[in-house]
Amino acid sequence: MAVPRESPFDIAYSPLRQALVVVVAIPTMIVLFWLPSKVGLFELESYFPWTVAAALTLLFGIGNSVLSLSAKDQNQYWGRSIMAFFVVVLAGIGIAWLFTGQSIYEVKSFRWLYVVFTFCYLLFLSMVRAMRKIVSIAQKQDARLRGERE
C-alpha cells in the first residue's frame, strides 16, 4: 500500500528561499548559455542576460503567488514575498549589469518590463489571496448547510 504524499501546495515554502533559488539560477543560466556561445555553437544577443533576469523574475512572481496558497499567515507571507520579489529584481538587475556592462536604461525596454512585472506580481498575489478568501467563505457556508460545527 502506497503512502500518500504531501502535495507541493500543502508545503509552506519560504519566499526568501524561493528568491535565493532564483537569484542563484540567474547567473547559472547565463553562464550555461554563454559558454557554448563563446565556443561558437550559437550566437547570443548582447542583452541576453537581461532577458534571463527578466524571465526568471516573472517565473518567481508567478510561482511565489501560487505557493502563497499554502501559507498559514497570509499577512506575514505577503510581507516576506514582496521583500523577496524586490531582492530578485535588484539581484537580477545587478547580475545582468555585471554580465553586460549596460545599465537598465541602456537595454531596450527592460525597464518597462520590470514595471509591468511588478504590477502583475502584485495583481497575482491579490488574486490568489482573494480566491483563498472566497474558498474559505464557501467552505464555512457549506459546513453550515450540512449542520457541522465550525
Short mmCIF file of C-alpha atoms in Angstrom, two decimals:
data_model
loop_
_atom_site.label_atom_id
_atom_site.label_comp_id
_atom_site.label_asym_id
_atom_site.label_seq_id
_atom_site.Cartn_x
_atom_site.Cartn_y
_atom_site.Cartn_z
CA MET A 1 0.00 0.00 0.00
CA ALA A 2 1.45 3.32 -1.09
CA VAL A 3 1.92 6.06 1.43
CA PRO A 4 0.06 9.20 0.37
CA ARG A 5 2.46 12.01 -0.47
CA GLU A 6 2.01 15.55 0.66
CA SER A 7 1.06 17.88 -2.16
CA PRO A 8 3.59 20.61 -3.06
CA PHE A 9 0.77 23.06 -2.44
CA ASP A 10 0.44 21.90 1.17
CA ILE A 11 4.07 22.68 1.99
CA ALA A 12 4.80 26.23 3.15
CA TYR A 13 7.80 27.40 1.12
CA SER A 14 9.67 30.43 2.44
CA PRO A 15 9.56 33.34 -0.04
CA LEU A 16 13.16 34.19 0.81
CA ARG A 17 14.26 30.65 -0.06
CA GLN A 18 12.35 30.89 -3.32
CA ALA A 19 14.15 34.16 -4.03
CA LEU A 20 17.52 32.59 -3.23
CA VAL A 21 16.86 29.80 -5.73
CA VAL A 22 16.03 32.34 -8.44
CA VAL A 23 19.00 34.59 -7.62
CA VAL A 24 21.33 31.58 -7.93
CA ALA A 25 19.57 30.41 -11.12
CA ILE A 26 20.05 33.73 -12.96
CA PRO A 27 23.86 33.67 -13.26
CA THR A 28 23.82 29.88 -13.62
CA MET A 29 21.57 30.05 -16.69
CA ILE A 30 23.51 32.96 -18.15
CA VAL A 31 26.79 31.07 -17.85
CA LEU A 32 25.26 27.82 -19.16
CA PHE A 33 24.29 29.62 -22.37
CA TRP A 34 27.25 32.00 -22.51
CA LEU A 35 29.95 29.28 -22.51
CA PRO A 36 28.66 27.42 -25.60
CA SER A 37 28.18 30.74 -27.40
CA LYS A 38 31.84 31.62 -26.78
CA VAL A 39 32.87 28.32 -28.38
CA GLY A 40 30.81 29.26 -31.43
CA LEU A 41 27.90 26.85 -31.17
CA PHE A 42 25.40 29.70 -31.42
CA GLU A 43 25.24 33.44 -31.06
CA LEU A 44 23.62 35.34 -28.20
CA GLU A 45 22.33 38.88 -28.28
CA SER A 46 24.17 41.35 -26.07
CA TYR A 47 21.06 41.78 -23.92
CA PHE A 48 20.64 38.03 -23.26
CA PRO A 49 21.49 38.35 -19.52
CA TRP A 50 18.72 40.93 -19.22
CA THR A 51 16.29 38.50 -20.85
CA VAL A 52 17.23 35.71 -18.43
CA ALA A 53 16.94 38.00 -15.40
CA ALA A 54 13.54 39.30 -16.51
CA ALA A 55 12.21 35.82 -17.36
CA LEU A 56 13.25 34.37 -14.01
CA THR A 57 11.79 37.38 -12.21
CA LEU A 58 8.46 36.69 -13.89
CA LEU A 59 8.76 32.99 -13.05
CA PHE A 60 9.41 33.88 -9.41
CA GLY A 61 6.36 36.16 -9.36
CA ILE A 62 4.01 33.54 -10.71
CA GLY A 63 5.42 30.69 -8.64
CA ASN A 64 5.52 32.72 -5.45
CA SER A 65 1.91 33.78 -5.93
CA VAL A 66 0.73 30.20 -6.44
CA LEU A 67 2.76 28.92 -3.49
CA SER A 68 1.17 31.56 -1.27
CA LEU A 69 -1.89 29.30 -1.14
CA SER A 70 -0.17 27.12 1.44
CA ALA A 71 0.83 29.98 3.76
CA LYS A 72 -0.75 29.83 7.20
CA ASP A 73 -0.36 33.56 7.91
CA GLN A 74 -1.14 35.47 4.71
CA ASN A 75 -0.04 38.85 6.06
CA GLN A 76 3.39 37.59 7.09
CA TYR A 77 3.77 35.73 3.78
CA TRP A 78 2.84 38.84 1.82
CA GLY A 79 5.42 40.98 3.59
CA ARG A 80 8.17 38.45 3.03
CA SER A 81 7.07 37.81 -0.54
CA ILE A 82 7.17 41.44 -1.54
CA MET A 83 10.58 41.84 0.06
CA ALA A 84 11.79 38.69 -1.72
CA PHE A 85 10.43 39.94 -5.04
CA PHE A 86 12.41 43.15 -4.75
CA VAL A 87 15.51 41.14 -3.81
CA VAL A 88 15.04 39.13 -7.02
CA VAL A 89 14.50 42.30 -9.07
CA LEU A 90 17.54 44.09 -7.67
CA ALA A 91 19.76 41.00 -7.88
CA GLY A 92 18.62 40.32 -11.44
CA ILE A 93 19.34 43.89 -12.48
CA GLY A 94 22.74 43.77 -10.78
CA ILE A 95 23.71 40.41 -12.27
CA ALA A 96 22.62 41.42 -15.77
CA TRP A 97 24.53 44.68 -15.44
CA LEU A 98 27.67 42.78 -14.36
CA PHE A 99 27.45 40.46 -17.37
CA THR A 100 26.65 43.13 -19.96
CA GLY A 101 28.14 46.33 -18.59
CA GLN A 102 24.91 48.07 -19.59
CA SER A 103 22.53 49.69 -17.16
CA ILE A 104 18.81 49.02 -17.27
CA TYR A 105 18.32 52.35 -19.04
CA GLU A 106 20.55 51.31 -21.94
CA VAL A 107 18.99 47.98 -22.87
CA LYS A 108 15.86 48.33 -24.95
CA SER A 109 12.69 48.31 -22.86
CA PHE A 110 13.67 46.10 -19.93
CA ARG A 111 12.94 48.91 -17.52
CA TRP A 112 9.29 48.80 -18.60
CA LEU A 113 9.26 45.02 -18.37
CA TYR A 114 10.23 45.27 -14.72
CA VAL A 115 7.49 47.86 -14.11
CA VAL A 116 4.91 45.60 -15.75
CA PHE A 117 6.20 42.50 -13.92
CA THR A 118 6.00 44.30 -10.59
CA PHE A 119 2.41 45.37 -11.26
CA CYS A 120 1.47 41.86 -12.43
CA TYR A 121 3.14 40.27 -9.41
CA LEU A 122 1.12 42.40 -7.00
CA LEU A 123 -2.01 41.61 -9.03
CA PHE A 124 -1.27 37.85 -8.91
CA LEU A 125 -0.75 37.96 -5.15
CA SER A 126 -4.02 39.85 -4.69
CA MET A 127 -5.94 37.45 -6.92
CA VAL A 128 -4.63 34.38 -5.08
CA ARG A 129 -5.44 35.93 -1.73
CA ALA A 130 -8.96 36.82 -2.89
CA MET A 131 -9.51 33.30 -4.26
CA ARG A 132 -8.34 31.80 -0.98
CA LYS A 133 -10.74 34.03 0.96
CA ILE A 134 -13.65 33.10 -1.33
CA VAL A 135 -12.92 29.37 -0.95
CA SER A 136 -12.73 29.80 2.84
CA ILE A 137 -16.12 31.53 2.91
CA ALA A 138 -17.62 28.83 0.66
CA GLN A 139 -16.26 26.06 2.89
CA LYS A 140 -17.76 27.69 6.00
CA GLN A 141 -21.10 28.12 4.26
CA ASP A 142 -21.02 24.50 3.10
CA ALA A 143 -20.27 23.31 6.64
CA ARG A 144 -23.18 25.36 7.99
CA LEU A 145 -25.55 23.92 5.39
CA ARG A 146 -24.55 20.39 6.39
CA GLY A 147 -25.09 21.25 10.04
CA GLU A 148 -21.45 20.82 11.04
CA ARG A 149 -19.79 22.85 13.76
CA GLU A 150 -17.11 25.32 12.80
#
